Amino acid sequence: MAASGEPGRQWQEEVAAVVVVGSCMTDLVSLTSRLPKTGETIHGHKFFIGFGGKGANQCVQAARLGAKTSMVCKVGKDSFGKDYIENLKQNDISTEFTYQTQDAATGTASIIVNNEVKTLFNPAPAVADLDPRFYTLSDVFCCNETEAEILTGLAVGSPADAGQAAQVLVERGCHVVIVTLGAEGCVMLSQTEPVPKHIPTEKVKAVDTTGAGDSFVGALAFYLAYYPSLSLEEMLKRSNFIAAVSVRAAGTQSSYPYKKDLPLDLF
Ligand SMILES: Nc1ncnc2c1ncn2[C@@H]1O[C@H](COP(=O)(O)OP(=O)(O)OP(=O)(O)O)[C@@H](O)[C@H]1O
Ligand SMILES: *[C@@H]1O[C@H](CO)[C@@H](O)[C@H](O)[C@H]1NC(C)=O
């Protein structure tokens, strides 16, 4: 994900301030009372199709907060792909770089690093042997507890643990590390402020936490692009708030709030 909106920089109307390189996935969701055994057919009581994929989720959240966004990805040349492109348009996301391919849909994400923009890297799904250049080349490295564990080999179950894992990631070259901790909010650490800081969030009644991490990353990209003069801590407080709103409703993108539904002091 790349974001740029430094003060004084003039962007043309059409130019996106948040560009997401990542996946678009169609979720086929069946509600059943239990999982089928291998080869077994069971009755489901509900079925629905949803729009998912971590990259697209993050892009949708940033767009709903008012960011000018563009989604860089490939979908299949089929009805799901066609519907997905329509979903991006419905969310006011530019599809200029959203392509349709005859080949099977791929779920891989790649990052293009360009010196003119701020890059926010979300290592999901995490692999232990992540190319070390991802640590040094991203401006902000944002992961969840599980990803921090896989990358560092340390167990992460508390804000203190997250601070230690973040320290390891900073030693590997990350400029700024954020570890999200579900209902515990997040922990931040940077090369310039090398003491971990826990940013708690208010307790909410969680209905469905699916996609909370993507809501958080999308909101953070929005603040990096549109409010670059805010302190990182303030951006994280606001991103915690927005992600908490998303856990209070069911679904992934369907639970992401729009700017008009949020308190004015977030903008
Ligand atoms: N129960 C909750 N109450 C309040 N805020 C929450 C809750 N769960 C998640 N959040 C918010 O969402 C952010 C991301 O959550 P989390 O660390 O669970 O990400 P994630 O594991 O990537 O999410 P998921 O994989 O479920 O999409 C947290 O930093 C926090 O701001
Ligand atoms: C963290 O994100 C990964 C996707 O990379 C997901 O599989 C995992 O369940 C998440 N961890 C938590 C604690 O939510």
PDB file of N, CA, C and O in Angstrom, residues 16-82:
ATOM      1  N   ALA A  16      -4.674   9.262  -7.507  1.00  0.00           N
ATOM      2  CA  ALA A  16      -4.996   8.612  -6.240  1.00  0.00           C
ATOM      3  C   ALA A  16      -3.959   8.954  -5.184  1.00  0.00           C
ATOM      4  O   ALA A  16      -2.771   9.037  -5.471  1.00  0.00           O
ATOM      5  N   ALA A  17      -4.404   9.167  -3.953  1.00  0.00           N
ATOM      6  CA  ALA A  17      -3.494   9.427  -2.837  1.00  0.00           C
ATOM      7  C   ALA A  17      -3.186   8.138  -2.086  1.00  0.00           C
ATOM      8  O   ALA A  17      -2.212   8.058  -1.358  1.00  0.00           O
ATOM      9  N   VAL A  18      -4.037   7.138  -2.223  1.00  0.00           N
ATOM     10  CA  VAL A  18      -3.797   5.830  -1.605  1.00  0.00           C
ATOM     11  C   VAL A  18      -3.878   4.784  -2.722  1.00  0.00           C
ATOM     12  O   VAL A  18      -4.911   4.639  -3.371  1.00  0.00           O
ATOM     13  N   VAL A  19      -2.775   4.099  -2.965  1.00  0.00           N
ATOM     14  CA  VAL A  19      -2.734   3.057  -3.999  1.00  0.00           C
ATOM     15  C   VAL A  19      -2.484   1.733  -3.298  1.00  0.00           C
ATOM     16  O   VAL A  19      -1.521   1.609  -2.547  1.00  0.00           O
ATOM     17  N   VAL A  20      -3.365   0.783  -3.500  1.00  0.00           N
ATOM     18  CA  VAL A  20      -3.213  -0.516  -2.834  1.00  0.00           C
ATOM     19  C   VAL A  20      -2.838  -1.568  -3.869  1.00  0.00           C
ATOM     20  O   VAL A  20      -3.508  -1.706  -4.890  1.00  0.00           O
ATOM     21  N   VAL A  21      -1.765  -2.298  -3.590  1.00  0.00           N
ATOM     22  CA  VAL A  21      -1.368  -3.438  -4.417  1.00  0.00           C
ATOM     23  C   VAL A  21      -1.696  -4.669  -3.588  1.00  0.00           C
ATOM     24  O   VAL A  21      -1.108  -4.860  -2.519  1.00  0.00           O
ATOM     25  N   GLY A  22      -2.664  -5.452  -4.002  1.00  0.00           N
ATOM     26  CA  GLY A  22      -3.040  -6.596  -3.171  1.00  0.00           C
ATOM     27  C   GLY A  22      -4.167  -7.378  -3.791  1.00  0.00           C
ATOM     28  O   GLY A  22      -4.499  -7.193  -4.965  1.00  0.00           O
ATOM     29  N   SER A  23      -4.758  -8.232  -2.981  1.00  0.00           N
ATOM     30  CA  SER A  23      -5.728  -9.194  -3.526  1.00  0.00           C
ATOM     31  C   SER A  23      -7.168  -8.714  -3.502  1.00  0.00           C
ATOM     32  O   SER A  23      -7.566  -7.928  -2.642  1.00  0.00           O
ATOM     33  N   CYS A  24      -7.938  -9.188  -4.485  1.00  0.00           N
ATOM     34  CA  CYS A  24      -9.398  -9.051  -4.525  1.00  0.00           C
ATOM     35  C   CYS A  24      -9.927 -10.482  -4.524  1.00  0.00           C
ATOM     36  O   CYS A  24      -9.568 -11.255  -5.418  1.00  0.00           O
ATOM     37  N   MET A  25     -10.713 -10.863  -3.569  1.00  0.00           N
ATOM     38  CA  MET A  25     -11.219 -12.240  -3.509  1.00  0.00           C
ATOM     39  C   MET A  25     -12.730 -12.229  -3.344  1.00  0.00           C
ATOM     40  O   MET A  25     -13.258 -11.409  -2.596  1.00  0.00           O
ATOM     41  N   THR A  26     -13.378 -13.179  -4.008  1.00  0.00           N
ATOM     42  CA  THR A  26     -14.811 -13.329  -3.802  1.00  0.00           C
ATOM     43  C   THR A  26     -15.006 -14.359  -2.700  1.00  0.00           C
ATOM     44  O   THR A  26     -14.490 -15.473  -2.792  1.00  0.00           O
ATOM     45  N   ASP A  27     -15.688 -13.972  -1.629  1.00  0.00           N
ATOM     46  CA  ASP A  27     -15.933 -14.910  -0.518  1.00  0.00           C
ATOM     47  C   ASP A  27     -17.242 -15.643  -0.775  1.00  0.00           C
ATOM     48  O   ASP A  27     -18.280 -15.008  -0.974  1.00  0.00           O
ATOM     49  N   LEU A  28     -17.179 -16.957  -0.778  1.00  0.00           N
ATOM     50  CA  LEU A  28     -18.393 -17.774  -0.912  1.00  0.00           C
ATOM     51  C   LEU A  28     -18.650 -18.342   0.477  1.00  0.00           C
ATOM     52  O   LEU A  28     -17.904 -19.199   0.955  1.00  0.00           O
ATOM     53  N   VAL A  29     -19.647 -17.825   1.148  1.00  0.00           N
ATOM     54  CA  VAL A  29     -19.833 -18.155   2.562  1.00  0.00           C
ATOM     55  C   VAL A  29     -21.055 -19.036   2.764  1.00  0.00           C
ATOM     56  O   VAL A  29     -22.177 -18.655   2.412  1.00  0.00           O
ATOM     57  N   SER A  30     -20.828 -20.228   3.328  1.00  0.00           N
ATOM     58  CA  SER A  30     -21.939 -21.135   3.659  1.00  0.00           C
ATOM     59  C   SER A  30     -22.016 -21.243   5.166  1.00  0.00           C
ATOM     60  O   SER A  30     -21.002 -21.481   5.828  1.00  0.00           O
ATOM     61  N   LEU A  31     -23.203 -21.033   5.714  1.00  0.00           N
ATOM     62  CA  LEU A  31     -23.368 -21.198   7.159  1.00  0.00           C
ATOM     63  C   LEU A  31     -23.902 -22.604   7.403  1.00  0.00           C
ATOM     64  O   LEU A  31     -24.943 -22.994   6.854  1.00  0.00           O
ATOM     65  N   THR A  32     -23.181 -23.356   8.206  1.00  0.00           N
ATOM     66  CA  THR A  32     -23.574 -24.733   8.503  1.00  0.00           C
ATOM     67  C   THR A  32     -23.424 -24.942  10.005  1.00  0.00           C
ATOM     68  O   THR A  32     -22.754 -24.156  10.677  1.00  0.00           O
ATOM     69  N   SER A  33     -24.055 -25.996  10.515  1.00  0.00           N
ATOM     70  CA  SER A  33     -23.951 -26.220  11.957  1.00  0.00           C
ATOM     71  C   SER A  33     -22.607 -26.834  12.317  1.00  0.00           C
ATOM     72  O   SER A  33     -22.163 -26.761  13.448  1.00  0.00           O
ATOM     73  N   ARG A  34     -21.945 -27.477  11.362  1.00  0.00           N
ATOM     74  CA  ARG A  34     -20.617 -28.041  11.616  1.00  0.00           C
ATOM     75  C   ARG A  34     -19.892 -28.188  10.275  1.00  0.00           C
ATOM     76  O   ARG A  34     -20.491 -28.015   9.212  1.00  0.00           O
ATOM     77  N   LEU A  35     -18.590 -28.519  10.346  1.00  0.00           N
ATOM     78  CA  LEU A  35     -17.829 -28.731   9.115  1.00  0.00           C
ATOM     79  C   LEU A  35     -18.112 -30.137   8.595  1.00  0.00           C
ATOM     80  O   LEU A  35     -18.229 -31.073   9.378  1.00  0.00           O
ATOM     81  N   PRO A  36     -18.206 -30.319   7.254  1.00  0.00           N
ATOM     82  CA  PRO A  36     -18.404 -31.679   6.737  1.00  0.00           C
ATOM     83  C   PRO A  36     -17.131 -32.506   6.889  1.00  0.00           C
ATOM     84  O   PRO A  36     -16.029 -31.964   6.900  1.00  0.00           O
ATOM     85  N   LYS A  37     -17.284 -33.817   7.032  1.00  0.00           N
ATOM     86  CA  LYS A  37     -16.111 -34.708   7.020  1.00  0.00           C
ATOM     87  C   LYS A  37     -15.678 -34.833   5.561  1.00  0.00           C
ATOM     88  O   LYS A  37     -16.432 -34.477   4.649  1.00  0.00           O
ATOM     89  N   THR A  38     -14.487 -35.365   5.317  1.00  0.00           N
ATOM     90  CA  THR A  38     -13.994 -35.505   3.941  1.00  0.00           C
ATOM     91  C   THR A  38     -15.014 -36.276   3.101  1.00  0.00           C
ATOM     92  O   THR A  38     -15.448 -37.361   3.493  1.00  0.00           O
ATOM     93  N   GLY A  39     -15.425 -35.696   1.987  1.00  0.00           N
ATOM     94  CA  GLY A  39     -16.346 -36.380   1.082  1.00  0.00           C
ATOM     95  C   GLY A  39     -17.806 -36.328   1.488  1.00  0.00           C
ATOM     96  O   GLY A  39     -18.683 -36.773   0.749  1.00  0.00           O
ATOM     97  N   GLU A  40     -18.111 -35.757   2.654  1.00  0.00           N
ATOM     98  CA  GLU A  40     -19.492 -35.746   3.145  1.00  0.00           C
ATOM     99  C   GLU A  40     -20.242 -34.524   2.604  1.00  0.00           C
ATOM    100  O   GLU A  40     -19.661 -33.446   2.425  1.00  0.00           O
ATOM    101  N   THR A  41     -21.539 -34.682   2.342  1.00  0.00           N
ATOM    102  CA  THR A  41     -22.380 -33.548   1.943  1.00  0.00           C
ATOM    103  C   THR A  41     -23.309 -33.238   3.108  1.00  0.00           C
ATOM    104  O   THR A  41     -23.953 -34.147   3.639  1.00  0.00           O
ATOM    105  N   ILE A  42     -23.341 -32.000   3.551  1.00  0.00           N
ATOM    106  CA  ILE A  42     -24.256 -31.641   4.643  1.00  0.00           C
ATOM    107  C   ILE A  42     -25.122 -30.455   4.218  1.00  0.00           C
ATOM    108  O   ILE A  42     -24.797 -29.757   3.246  1.00  0.00           O
ATOM    109  N   HIS A  43     -26.214 -30.225   4.938  1.00  0.00           N
ATOM    110  CA  HIS A  43     -27.096 -29.109   4.639  1.00  0.00           C
ATOM    111  C   HIS A  43     -26.534 -27.818   5.227  1.00  0.00           C
ATOM    112  O   HIS A  43     -26.075 -27.803   6.361  1.00  0.00           O
ATOM    113  N   GLY A  44     -26.624 -26.756   4.442  1.00  0.00           N
ATOM    114  CA  GLY A  44     -26.271 -25.457   4.970  1.00  0.00           C
ATOM    115  C   GLY A  44     -27.566 -24.688   5.159  1.00  0.00           C
ATOM    116  O   GLY A  44     -28.566 -25.000   4.507  1.00  0.00           O
ATOM    117  N   HIS A  45     -27.605 -23.707   6.082  1.00  0.00           N
ATOM    118  CA  HIS A  45     -28.857 -22.972   6.234  1.00  0.00           C
ATOM    119  C   HIS A  45     -28.819 -21.580   5.623  1.00  0.00           C
ATOM    120  O   HIS A  45     -29.825 -20.915   5.534  1.00  0.00           O
ATOM    121  N   LYS A  46     -27.639 -21.156   5.185  1.00  0.00           N
ATOM    122  CA  LYS A  46     -27.572 -19.851   4.547  1.00  0.00           C
ATOM    123  C   LYS A  46     -26.337 -19.786   3.665  1.00  0.00           C
ATOM    124  O   LYS A  46     -25.327 -20.421   3.972  1.00  0.00           O
ATOM    125  N   PHE A  47     -26.443 -19.054   2.585  1.00  0.00           N
ATOM    126  CA  PHE A  47     -25.302 -18.888   1.689  1.00  0.00           C
ATOM    127  C   PHE A  47     -25.267 -17.441   1.219  1.00  0.00           C
ATOM    128  O   PHE A  47     -26.310 -16.859   0.937  1.00  0.00           O
ATOM    129  N   PHE A  48     -24.082 -16.861   1.186  1.00  0.00           N
ATOM    130  CA  PHE A  48     -23.986 -15.541   0.568  1.00  0.00           C
ATOM    131  C   PHE A  48     -22.612 -15.333  -0.057  1.00  0.00           C
ATOM    132  O   PHE A  48     -21.653 -16.032   0.262  1.00  0.00           O
ATOM    133  N   ILE A  49     -22.579 -14.380  -0.970  1.00  0.00           N
ATOM    134  CA  ILE A  49     -21.333 -14.046  -1.651  1.00  0.00           C
ATOM    135  C   ILE A  49     -20.895 -12.677  -1.148  1.00  0.00           C
ATOM    136  O   ILE A  49     -21.715 -11.754  -1.066  1.00  0.00           O
ATOM    137  N   GLY A  50     -19.644 -12.579  -0.737  1.00  0.00           N
ATOM    138  CA  GLY A  50     -19.155 -11.301  -0.218  1.00  0.00           C
ATOM    139  C   GLY A  50     -17.890 -10.874  -0.947  1.00  0.00           C
ATOM    140  O   GLY A  50     -17.262 -11.676  -1.651  1.00  0.00           O
ATOM    141  N   PHE A  51     -17.549  -9.626  -0.795  1.00  0.00           N
ATOM    142  CA  PHE A  51     -16.321  -9.126  -1.399  1.00  0.00           C
ATOM    143  C   PHE A  51     -15.242  -9.099  -0.333  1.00  0.00           C
ATOM    144  O   PHE A  51     -15.443  -8.531   0.738  1.00  0.00           O
ATOM    145  N   GLY A  52     -14.116  -9.741  -0.613  1.00  0.00           N
ATOM    146  CA  GLY A  52     -13.025  -9.799   0.361  1.00  0.00           C
ATOM    147  C   GLY A  52     -11.682  -9.646  -0.321  1.00  0.00           C
ATOM    148  O   GLY A  52     -11.581  -9.074  -1.410  1.00  0.00           O
ATOM    149  N   GLY A  53     -10.661 -10.193   0.327  1.00  0.00           N
ATOM    150  CA  GLY A  53      -9.288 -10.020  -0.162  1.00  0.00           C
ATOM    151  C   GLY A  53      -8.679  -8.877   0.627  1.00  0.00           C
ATOM    152  O   GLY A  53      -9.250  -7.785   0.685  1.00  0.00           O
ATOM    153  N   LYS A  54      -7.523  -9.115   1.262  1.00  0.00           N
ATOM    154  CA  LYS A  54      -6.985  -8.121   2.185  1.00  0.00           C
ATOM    155  C   LYS A  54      -6.691  -6.785   1.519  1.00  0.00           C
ATOM    156  O   LYS A  54      -6.964  -5.737   2.078  1.00  0.00           O
ATOM    157  N   GLY A  55      -6.146  -6.849   0.298  1.00  0.00           N
ATOM    158  CA  GLY A  55      -5.821  -5.593  -0.381  1.00  0.00           C
ATOM    159  C   GLY A  55      -7.068  -4.767  -0.643  1.00  0.00           C
ATOM    160  O   GLY A  55      -7.142  -3.576  -0.312  1.00  0.00           O
ATOM    161  N   ALA A  56      -8.082  -5.415  -1.224  1.00  0.00           N
ATOM    162  CA  ALA A  56      -9.309  -4.693  -1.557  1.00  0.00           C
ATOM    163  C   ALA A  56     -10.016  -4.201  -0.293  1.00  0.00           C
ATOM    164  O   ALA A  56     -10.559  -3.094  -0.272  1.00  0.00           O
ATOM    165  N   ASN A  57     -10.008  -5.005   0.780  1.00  0.00           N
ATOM    166  CA  ASN A  57     -10.633  -4.559   2.028  1.00  0.00           C
ATOM    167  C   ASN A  57     -10.005  -3.242   2.492  1.00  0.00           C
ATOM    168  O   ASN A  57     -10.707  -2.289   2.864  1.00  0.00           O
ATOM    169  N   GLN A  58      -8.681  -3.206   2.484  1.00  0.00           N
ATOM    170  CA  GLN A  58      -7.978  -2.005   2.964  1.00  0.00           C
ATOM    171  C   GLN A  58      -8.313  -0.805   2.085  1.00  0.00           C
ATOM    172  O   GLN A  58      -8.528   0.313   2.570  1.00  0.00           O
ATOM    173  N   CYS A  59      -8.399  -1.063   0.781  1.00  0.00           N
ATOM    174  CA  CYS A  59      -8.705   0.010  -0.173  1.00  0.00           C
ATOM    175  C   CYS A  59     -10.124   0.539   0.056  1.00  0.00           C
ATOM    176  O   CYS A  59     -10.358   1.758   0.039  1.00  0.00           O
ATOM    177  N   VAL A  60     -11.076  -0.371   0.299  1.00  0.00           N
ATOM    178  CA  VAL A  60     -12.474   0.029   0.530  1.00  0.00           C
ATOM    179  C   VAL A  60     -12.564   0.878   1.802  1.00  0.00           C
ATOM    180  O   VAL A  60     -13.237   1.917   1.823  1.00  0.00           O
ATOM    181  N   GLN A  61     -11.858   0.464   2.873  1.00  0.00           N
ATOM    182  CA  GLN A  61     -11.949   1.263   4.104  1.00  0.00           C
ATOM    183  C   GLN A  61     -11.375   2.661   3.880  1.00  0.00           C
ATOM    184  O   GLN A  61     -11.985   3.656   4.292  1.00  0.00           O
ATOM    185  N   ALA A  62     -10.230   2.754   3.208  1.00  0.00           N
ATOM    186  CA  ALA A  62      -9.640   4.085   2.951  1.00  0.00           C
ATOM    187  C   ALA A  62     -10.593   4.923   2.101  1.00  0.00           C
ATOM    188  O   ALA A  62     -10.807   6.114   2.371  1.00  0.00           O
ATOM    189  N   ALA A  63     -11.214   4.318   1.083  1.00  0.00           N
ATOM    190  CA  ALA A  63     -12.128   5.051   0.196  1.00  0.00           C
ATOM    191  C   ALA A  63     -13.352   5.544   0.959  1.00  0.00           C
ATOM    192  O   ALA A  63     -13.810   6.672   0.750  1.00  0.00           O
ATOM    193  N   ARG A  64     -13.884   4.711   1.857  1.00  0.00           N
ATOM    194  CA  ARG A  64     -15.087   5.116   2.597  1.00  0.00           C
ATOM    195  C   ARG A  64     -14.811   6.257   3.567  1.00  0.00           C
ATOM    196  O   ARG A  64     -15.734   6.939   4.004  1.00  0.00           O
ATOM    197  N   LEU A  65     -13.524   6.444   3.923  1.00  0.00           N
ATOM    198  CA  LEU A  65     -13.180   7.579   4.784  1.00  0.00           C
ATOM    199  C   LEU A  65     -12.972   8.844   3.960  1.00  0.00           C
ATOM    200  O   LEU A  65     -12.781   9.919   4.508  1.00  0.00           O
ATOM    201  N   GLY A  66     -12.977   8.675   2.619  1.00  0.00           N
ATOM    202  CA  GLY A  66     -12.866   9.850   1.754  1.00  0.00           C
ATOM    203  C   GLY A  66     -11.577   9.919   0.965  1.00  0.00           C
ATOM    204  O   GLY A  66     -11.314  10.916   0.298  1.00  0.00           O
ATOM    205  N   ALA A  67     -10.743   8.877   1.037  1.00  0.00           N
ATOM    206  CA  ALA A  67      -9.481   8.904   0.286  1.00  0.00           C
ATOM    207  C   ALA A  67      -9.736   8.654  -1.196  1.00  0.00           C
ATOM    208  O   ALA A  67     -10.607   7.873  -1.561  1.00  0.00           O
ATOM    209  N   LYS A  68      -8.933   9.329  -2.047  1.00  0.00           N
ATOM    210  CA  LYS A  68      -8.938   9.018  -3.485  1.00  0.00           C
ATOM    211  C   LYS A  68      -8.049   7.800  -3.650  1.00  0.00           C
ATOM    212  O   LYS A  68      -6.858   7.840  -3.345  1.00  0.00           O
ATOM    213  N   THR A  69      -8.640   6.688  -4.075  1.00  0.00           N
ATOM    214  CA  THR A  69      -7.906   5.426  -4.055  1.00  0.00           C
ATOM    215  C   THR A  69      -7.847   4.780  -5.428  1.00  0.00           C
ATOM    216  O   THR A  69      -8.693   5.017  -6.293  1.00  0.00           O
ATOM    217  N   SER A  70      -6.859   3.905  -5.585  1.00  0.00           N
ATOM    218  CA  SER A  70      -6.749   3.103  -6.801  1.00  0.00           C
ATOM    219  C   SER A  70      -6.335   1.702  -6.387  1.00  0.00           C
ATOM    220  O   SER A  70      -5.491   1.531  -5.510  1.00  0.00           O
ATOM    221  N   MET A  71      -6.954   0.705  -6.995  1.00  0.00           N
ATOM    222  CA  MET A  71      -6.671  -0.692  -6.655  1.00  0.00           C
ATOM    223  C   MET A  71      -5.881  -1.339  -7.778  1.00  0.00           C
ATOM    224  O   MET A  71      -6.335  -1.353  -8.932  1.00  0.00           O
ATOM    225  N   VAL A  72      -4.689  -1.829  -7.448  1.00  0.00           N
ATOM    226  CA  VAL A  72      -3.843  -2.501  -8.438  1.00  0.00           C
ATOM    227  C   VAL A  72      -3.951  -4.003  -8.187  1.00  0.00           C
ATOM    228  O   VAL A  72      -3.453  -4.500  -7.175  1.00  0.00           O
ATOM    229  N   CYS A  73      -4.652  -4.717  -9.054  1.00  0.00           N
ATOM    230  CA  CYS A  73      -4.798  -6.168  -8.875  1.00  0.00           C
ATOM    231  C   CYS A  73      -5.328  -6.791 -10.154  1.00  0.00           C
ATOM    232  O   CYS A  73      -5.688  -6.089 -11.105  1.00  0.00           O
ATOM    233  N   LYS A  74      -5.356  -8.121 -10.154  1.00  0.00           N
ATOM    234  CA  LYS A  74      -5.938  -8.855 -11.275  1.00  0.00           C
ATOM    235  C   LYS A  74      -7.057  -9.727 -10.754  1.00  0.00           C
ATOM    236  O   LYS A  74      -6.891 -10.392  -9.730  1.00  0.00           O
ATOM    237  N   VAL A  75      -8.163  -9.718 -11.456  1.00  0.00           N
ATOM    238  CA  VAL A  75      -9.243 -10.649 -11.140  1.00  0.00           C
ATOM    239  C   VAL A  75      -9.439 -11.524 -12.381  1.00  0.00           C
ATOM    240  O   VAL A  75      -8.890 -11.230 -13.441  1.00  0.00           O
ATOM    241  N   GLY A  76     -10.201 -12.593 -12.234  1.00  0.00           N
ATOM    242  CA  GLY A  76     -10.422 -13.482 -13.370  1.00  0.00           C
ATOM    243  C   GLY A  76     -11.374 -12.854 -14.383  1.00  0.00           C
ATOM    244  O   GLY A  76     -12.129 -11.927 -14.068  1.00  0.00           O
ATOM    245  N   LYS A  77     -11.321 -13.370 -15.624  1.00  0.00           N
ATOM    246  CA  LYS A  77     -12.239 -12.883 -16.652  1.00  0.00           C
ATOM    247  C   LYS A  77     -13.514 -13.718 -16.566  1.00  0.00           C
ATOM    248  O   LYS A  77     -13.797 -14.574 -17.395  1.00  0.00           O
ATOM    249  N   ASP A  78     -14.273 -13.521 -15.500  1.00  0.00           N
ATOM    250  CA  ASP A  78     -15.469 -14.323 -15.247  1.00  0.00           C
ATOM    251  C   ASP A  78     -16.466 -13.430 -14.508  1.00  0.00           C
ATOM    252  O   ASP A  78     -16.195 -12.253 -14.268  1.00  0.00           O
ATOM    253  N   SER A  79     -17.618 -13.992 -14.152  1.00  0.00           N
ATOM    254  CA  SER A  79     -18.649 -13.139 -13.558  1.00  0.00           C
ATOM    255  C   SER A  79     -18.217 -12.593 -12.191  1.00  0.00           C
ATOM    256  O   SER A  79     -18.529 -11.461 -11.834  1.00  0.00           O
ATOM    257  N   PHE A  80     -17.442 -13.388 -11.408  1.00  0.00           N
ATOM    258  CA  PHE A  80     -16.980 -12.872 -10.104  1.00  0.00           C
ATOM    259  C   PHE A  80     -16.059 -11.671 -10.305  1.00  0.00           C
ATOM    260  O   PHE A  80     -16.130 -10.689  -9.576  1.00  0.00           O
ATOM    261  N   GLY A  81     -15.193 -11.789 -11.300  1.00  0.00           N
ATOM    262  CA  GLY A  81     -14.262 -10.698 -11.571  1.00  0.00           C
ATOM    263  C   GLY A  81     -15.013  -9.442 -12.005  1.00  0.00           C
ATOM    264  O   GLY A  81     -14.724  -8.330 -11.562  1.00  0.00           O
ATOM    265  N   LYS A  82     -16.012  -9.658 -12.855  1.00  0.00           N
ATOM    266  CA  LYS A  82     -16.821  -8.538 -13.352  1.00  0.00           C
ATOM    267  C   LYS A  82     -17.557  -7.880 -12.176  1.00  0.00           C
ATOM    268  O   LYS A  82     -17.580  -6.656 -12.043  1.00  0.00           O
TER     269      LYS A  82
END
